[in-house]
PDB file of C-alpha atoms in Angstrom:
ATOM      1  CA  UNK A1029      -9.563  -3.315 -31.382  1.00 49.00           C
ATOM      2  CA  UNK A1030     -10.010   0.372 -30.638  1.00 58.00           C
ATOM      3  CA  UNK A1031     -12.225   1.412 -27.746  1.00 61.00           C
ATOM      4  CA  UNK A1032     -15.202   3.542 -28.785  1.00 66.00           C
ATOM      5  CA  UNK A1033     -14.977   5.631 -25.642  1.00 67.00           C
ATOM      6  CA  UNK A1034     -11.362   5.412 -24.439  1.00 70.00           C
ATOM      7  CA  UNK A1035     -11.840   8.073 -21.730  1.00 75.00           C
ATOM      8  CA  UNK A1036     -14.506   6.091 -19.886  1.00 76.00           C
ATOM      9  CA  UNK A1037     -13.520   3.891 -16.970  1.00 78.00           C
ATOM     10  CA  UNK A1038     -15.955   1.430 -15.438  1.00 79.00           C
ATOM     11  CA  UNK A1039     -16.138  -1.954 -13.803  1.00 81.00           C
ATOM     12  CA  UNK A1040     -18.562  -4.820 -14.184  1.00 85.00           C
ATOM     13  CA  UNK A1041     -19.101  -8.007 -12.220  1.00 90.00           C
ATOM     14  CA  UNK A1042     -19.746 -10.926 -14.594  1.00 92.00           C
ATOM     15  CA  UNK A1043     -20.403 -14.526 -13.563  1.00 92.00           C
ATOM     16  CA  UNK A1044     -17.515 -16.865 -14.360  1.00 90.00           C
ATOM     17  CA  UNK A1045     -20.014 -19.269 -15.940  1.00 92.00           C
ATOM     18  CA  UNK A1046     -21.009 -16.522 -18.384  1.00 92.00           C
ATOM     19  CA  UNK A1047     -17.394 -15.794 -19.303  1.00 92.00           C
ATOM     20  CA  UNK A1048     -16.677 -19.503 -19.809  1.00 90.00           C
ATOM     21  CA  UNK A1049     -19.696 -19.853 -22.113  1.00 91.00           C
ATOM     22  CA  UNK A1050     -18.692 -16.753 -24.090  1.00 91.00           C
ATOM     23  CA  UNK A1051     -15.173 -18.128 -24.485  1.00 90.00           C
ATOM     24  CA  UNK A1052     -16.535 -21.472 -25.726  1.00 89.00           C
ATOM     25  CA  UNK A1053     -19.135 -20.098 -28.129  1.00 88.00           C
ATOM     26  CA  UNK A1054     -17.483 -16.925 -29.404  1.00 89.00           C
ATOM     27  CA  UNK A1055     -13.771 -17.365 -28.664  1.00 82.00           C
ATOM     28  CA  UNK A1056     -12.936 -19.150 -31.904  1.00 83.00           C
ATOM     29  CA  UNK A1057     -14.232 -16.293 -34.041  1.00 79.00           C
ATOM     30  CA  UNK A1058     -11.428 -13.819 -33.326  1.00 84.00           C
ATOM     31  CA  UNK A1059     -11.806 -10.642 -31.290  1.00 87.00           C
ATOM     32  CA  UNK A1060     -14.743 -10.452 -28.905  1.00 89.00           C
ATOM     33  CA  UNK A1061     -16.392  -7.041 -28.657  1.00 88.00           C
ATOM     34  CA  UNK A1062     -17.900  -6.125 -25.318  1.00 88.00           C
ATOM     35  CA  UNK A1063     -20.695  -3.626 -24.669  1.00 88.00           C
ATOM     36  CA  UNK A1064     -22.307  -2.408 -21.472  1.00 88.00           C
ATOM     37  CA  UNK A1065     -25.832  -0.988 -21.452  1.00 84.00           C
ATOM     38  CA  UNK A1066     -26.083   2.792 -21.004  1.00 79.00           C
ATOM     39  CA  UNK A1067     -29.157   2.510 -18.796  1.00 78.00           C
ATOM     40  CA  UNK A1068     -29.697   0.774 -15.457  1.00 76.00           C
ATOM     41  CA  UNK A1069     -30.619  -2.577 -17.040  1.00 79.00           C
ATOM     42  CA  UNK A1070     -27.349  -4.183 -15.860  1.00 87.00           C
ATOM     43  CA  UNK A1071     -26.826  -5.862 -19.254  1.00 91.00           C
ATOM     44  CA  UNK A1072     -23.548  -6.848 -20.845  1.00 93.00           C
ATOM     45  CA  UNK A1073     -23.223  -7.933 -24.460  1.00 93.00           C
ATOM     46  CA  UNK A1074     -20.581  -9.915 -26.309  1.00 93.00           C
ATOM     47  CA  UNK A1075     -20.206 -10.026 -30.114  1.00 92.00           C
ATOM     48  CA  UNK A1076     -17.833 -11.923 -32.354  1.00 91.00           C
ATOM     49  CA  UNK A1077     -18.025 -13.255 -35.887  1.00 88.00           C
ATOM     50  CA  UNK A1078     -21.584 -12.022 -36.393  1.00 89.00           C
ATOM     51  CA  UNK A1079     -22.846 -13.794 -33.261  1.00 90.00           C
ATOM     52  CA  UNK A1080     -24.126 -11.931 -30.210  1.00 91.00           C
ATOM     53  CA  UNK A1081     -24.996 -12.962 -26.683  1.00 91.00           C
ATOM     54  CA  UNK A1082     -26.123 -10.942 -23.679  1.00 91.00           C
ATOM     55  CA  UNK A1083     -26.193 -11.547 -19.951  1.00 93.00           C
ATOM     56  CA  UNK A1084     -27.135  -9.796 -16.743  1.00 92.00           C
ATOM     57  CA  UNK A1085     -24.352  -8.379 -14.607  1.00 92.00           C
ATOM     58  CA  UNK A1086     -24.039  -9.481 -11.000  1.00 90.00           C
ATOM     59  CA  UNK A1087     -25.426  -6.875  -8.597  1.00 88.00           C
ATOM     60  CA  UNK A1088     -23.036  -5.234  -6.184  1.00 84.00           C
ATOM     61  CA  UNK A1089     -19.311  -4.651  -6.160  1.00 82.00           C
ATOM     62  CA  UNK A1090     -16.483  -7.144  -6.285  1.00 79.00           C
ATOM     63  CA  UNK A1091     -15.277  -7.837  -2.740  1.00 80.00           C
ATOM     64  CA  UNK A1092     -12.172  -5.959  -1.627  1.00 84.00           C
ATOM     65  CA  UNK A1093     -10.099  -9.150  -1.464  1.00 84.00           C
ATOM     66  CA  UNK A1094      -6.750  -7.353  -1.441  1.00 82.00           C
ATOM     67  CA  UNK A1095      -7.259  -6.594   2.256  1.00 82.00           C
ATOM     68  CA  UNK A1096      -7.437 -10.345   2.963  1.00 83.00           C
ATOM     69  CA  UNK A1097      -3.812 -10.830   1.947  1.00 82.00           C
ATOM     70  CA  UNK A1098      -0.962  -9.639   4.147  1.00 83.00           C
ATOM     71  CA  UNK A1099       1.571  -7.088   2.950  1.00 84.00           C
ATOM     72  CA  UNK A1100       4.477  -9.317   3.954  1.00 88.00           C
ATOM     73  CA  UNK A1101       5.039 -13.044   4.245  1.00 91.00           C
ATOM     74  CA  UNK A1102       8.287 -13.788   6.093  1.00 93.00           C
ATOM     75  CA  UNK A1103       8.133 -17.582   5.639  1.00 95.00           C
ATOM     76  CA  UNK A1104       8.585 -19.120   2.168  1.00 96.00           C
ATOM     77  CA  UNK A1105       8.831 -22.781   1.192  1.00 97.00           C
ATOM     78  CA  UNK A1106       9.635 -24.069  -2.296  1.00 98.00           C
ATOM     79  CA  UNK A1107       9.115 -27.659  -3.439  1.00 98.00           C
ATOM     80  CA  UNK A1108       8.878 -29.504  -6.760  1.00 98.00           C
ATOM     81  CA  UNK A1109       5.245 -29.351  -7.843  1.00 98.00           C
ATOM     82  CA  UNK A1110       4.805 -32.801  -9.386  1.00 98.00           C
ATOM     83  CA  UNK A1111       6.678 -34.560  -6.571  1.00 98.00           C
ATOM     84  CA  UNK A1112       4.410 -32.844  -4.048  1.00 98.00           C
ATOM     85  CA  UNK A1113       1.229 -33.787  -5.945  1.00 98.00           C
ATOM     86  CA  UNK A1114       2.289 -37.439  -6.087  1.00 97.00           C
ATOM     87  CA  UNK A1115       3.326 -37.508  -2.416  1.00 97.00           C
ATOM     88  CA  UNK A1116       0.049 -35.927  -1.260  1.00 96.00           C
ATOM     89  CA  UNK A1117      -1.894 -38.508  -3.293  1.00 95.00           C
ATOM     90  CA  UNK A1118       0.056 -41.390  -1.740  1.00 95.00           C
ATOM     91  CA  UNK A1119      -0.100 -40.127   1.834  1.00 94.00           C
ATOM     92  CA  UNK A1120      -3.790 -39.234   1.603  1.00 91.00           C
ATOM     93  CA  UNK A1121      -4.717 -42.827   0.712  1.00 89.00           C
ATOM     94  CA  UNK A1122      -4.777 -43.636   4.437  1.00 85.00           C
ATOM     95  CA  UNK A1123      -6.551 -40.437   5.466  1.00 79.00           C
ATOM     96  CA  UNK A1124     -10.222 -40.725   6.230  1.00 78.00           C
ATOM     97  CA  UNK A1125     -12.587 -38.529   4.257  1.00 75.00           C
ATOM     98  CA  UNK A1126     -11.942 -34.812   4.920  1.00 74.00           C
ATOM     99  CA  UNK A1127      -8.953 -35.597   7.147  1.00 86.00           C
ATOM    100  CA  UNK A1128      -6.168 -33.102   6.460  1.00 92.00           C
ATOM    101  CA  UNK A1129      -2.658 -33.973   5.387  1.00 95.00           C
ATOM    102  CA  UNK A1130      -0.008 -32.251   7.503  1.00 95.00           C
ATOM    103  CA  UNK A1131       2.950 -30.584   5.812  1.00 97.00           C
ATOM    104  CA  UNK A1132       5.918 -29.825   8.079  1.00 97.00           C
ATOM    105  CA  UNK A1133       8.461 -27.545   6.420  1.00 97.00           C
ATOM    106  CA  UNK A1134      11.970 -27.477   7.903  1.00 96.00           C
ATOM    107  CA  UNK A1135      15.333 -26.467   6.458  1.00 95.00           C
ATOM    108  CA  UNK A1136      15.847 -28.599   3.344  1.00 96.00           C
ATOM    109  CA  UNK A1137      12.895 -30.901   3.947  1.00 98.00           C
ATOM    110  CA  UNK A1138       9.120 -31.263   3.754  1.00 98.00           C
ATOM    111  CA  UNK A1139       7.520 -34.037   5.820  1.00 98.00           C
ATOM    112  CA  UNK A1140       3.989 -35.065   4.864  1.00 97.00           C
ATOM    113  CA  UNK A1141       1.847 -37.238   7.105  1.00 94.00           C
ATOM    114  CA  UNK A1142      -1.739 -38.369   7.471  1.00 91.00           C
ATOM    115  CA  UNK A1143      -3.645 -40.475   9.963  1.00 81.00           C
ATOM    116  CA  UNK A1144      -3.358 -40.462  13.740  1.00 75.00           C
ATOM    117  CA  UNK A1145      -3.778 -42.738  16.722  1.00 70.00           C
ATOM    118  CA  UNK A1146      -5.024 -46.208  15.866  1.00 72.00           C
ATOM    119  CA  UNK A1147      -5.933 -45.186  12.318  1.00 71.00           C
ATOM    120  CA  UNK A1148      -3.724 -46.181   9.424  1.00 77.00           C
ATOM    121  CA  UNK A1149      -0.833 -43.767   9.103  1.00 87.00           C
ATOM    122  CA  UNK A1150       1.432 -42.686   6.262  1.00 90.00           C
ATOM    123  CA  UNK A1151       4.345 -40.302   5.980  1.00 93.00           C
ATOM    124  CA  UNK A1152       6.727 -39.212   3.294  1.00 96.00           C
ATOM    125  CA  UNK A1153       9.621 -36.772   2.980  1.00 98.00           C
ATOM    126  CA  UNK A1154      10.552 -34.509   0.080  1.00 98.00           C
ATOM    127  CA  UNK A1155      13.343 -32.044  -0.528  1.00 98.00           C
ATOM    128  CA  UNK A1156      12.220 -28.457   0.064  1.00 98.00           C
ATOM    129  CA  UNK A1157      13.810 -25.051   0.465  1.00 97.00           C
ATOM    130  CA  UNK A1158      12.670 -22.976   3.433  1.00 97.00           C
ATOM    131  CA  UNK A1159      13.269 -19.324   4.159  1.00 96.00           C
ATOM    132  CA  UNK A1160      12.148 -18.309   7.645  1.00 94.00           C
ATOM    133  CA  UNK A1161      11.146 -20.344  10.676  1.00 93.00           C
ATOM    134  CA  UNK A1162       9.938 -23.958  10.557  1.00 95.00           C
ATOM    135  CA  UNK A1163       6.213 -24.289  10.012  1.00 95.00           C
ATOM    136  CA  UNK A1164       3.602 -27.047  10.022  1.00 95.00           C
ATOM    137  CA  UNK A1165       0.311 -26.590   8.187  1.00 95.00           C
ATOM    138  CA  UNK A1166      -2.564 -28.890   7.250  1.00 94.00           C
ATOM    139  CA  UNK A1167      -4.619 -29.032   4.071  1.00 94.00           C
ATOM    140  CA  UNK A1168      -7.540 -31.031   2.759  1.00 94.00           C
ATOM    141  CA  UNK A1169      -5.640 -33.336   0.377  1.00 94.00           C
ATOM    142  CA  UNK A1170      -8.307 -33.191  -2.333  1.00 93.00           C
ATOM    143  CA  UNK A1171      -8.233 -29.395  -2.494  1.00 94.00           C
ATOM    144  CA  UNK A1172      -4.447 -29.277  -2.282  1.00 96.00           C
ATOM    145  CA  UNK A1173      -4.002 -31.722  -5.188  1.00 96.00           C
ATOM    146  CA  UNK A1174      -6.687 -29.928  -7.201  1.00 96.00           C
ATOM    147  CA  UNK A1175      -4.902 -26.599  -6.815  1.00 96.00           C
ATOM    148  CA  UNK A1176      -1.416 -27.960  -7.393  1.00 97.00           C
ATOM    149  CA  UNK A1177      -2.500 -29.904 -10.485  1.00 94.00           C
ATOM    150  CA  UNK A1178      -3.151 -26.736 -12.478  1.00 94.00           C
ATOM    151  CA  UNK A1179       0.257 -25.240 -11.711  1.00 95.00           C
ATOM    152  CA  UNK A1180       2.458 -25.646 -14.768  1.00 94.00           C
ATOM    153  CA  UNK A1181       5.773 -24.670 -13.214  1.00 97.00           C
ATOM    154  CA  UNK A1182       8.390 -27.143 -11.972  1.00 98.00           C
ATOM    155  CA  UNK A1183       8.377 -25.601  -8.496  1.00 98.00           C
ATOM    156  CA  UNK A1184       5.622 -24.219  -6.287  1.00 98.00           C
ATOM    157  CA  UNK A1185       6.208 -21.646  -3.570  1.00 97.00           C
ATOM    158  CA  UNK A1186       4.164 -21.435  -0.384  1.00 96.00           C
ATOM    159  CA  UNK A1187       4.219 -18.183   1.573  1.00 94.00           C
ATOM    160  CA  UNK A1188       3.143 -17.882   5.197  1.00 93.00           C
ATOM    161  CA  UNK A1189       2.726 -14.959   7.571  1.00 88.00           C
ATOM    162  CA  UNK A1190       3.642 -16.658  10.858  1.00 80.00           C
ATOM    163  CA  UNK A1191       4.003 -20.148  12.209  1.00 64.00           C
ATOM    164  CA  UNK A1192       0.894 -21.261  14.122  1.00 64.00           C
ATOM    165  CA  UNK A1193       1.351 -21.141  17.880  1.00 61.00           C
ATOM    166  CA  UNK A1194       0.671 -24.354  19.840  1.00 59.00           C
ATOM    167  CA  UNK A1195      -2.560 -24.258  21.900  1.00 52.00           C
TER     168      UNK A1195
END
């Protein structure tokens, strides 16, 4: 599709729900044409296959998230994605609701554990590659599994800025 006004550059903040609905309702009809209102009405329109839908843009600017991420990450750990998902699921069975699962990365190994004190405890070890100093981190197991489950690669790589210092 050719742009009507190729010299114009703009940005628009659209709700993800809107984009998902447009993809569901118009995505099967081929190209989707997008139009922004010329006035201050904050409208965006989508057209495909003779069907049209409009929505309001989100007010404001997209947050400057790039500044939230460091320029360098000296610690990297790589582990097989599916093995990690399965291990987190097993270890988290003993974790109470919202209790994090600890991941301790060392050279050649990842140790996962959950539960402390008199609570039920579980631990498991996986093969992992580590570049940089040893590091231990903790994640909510539900969120970790949810994120890892959409990764379609055989391996996942974690990158860290620095190892947490003991209190």
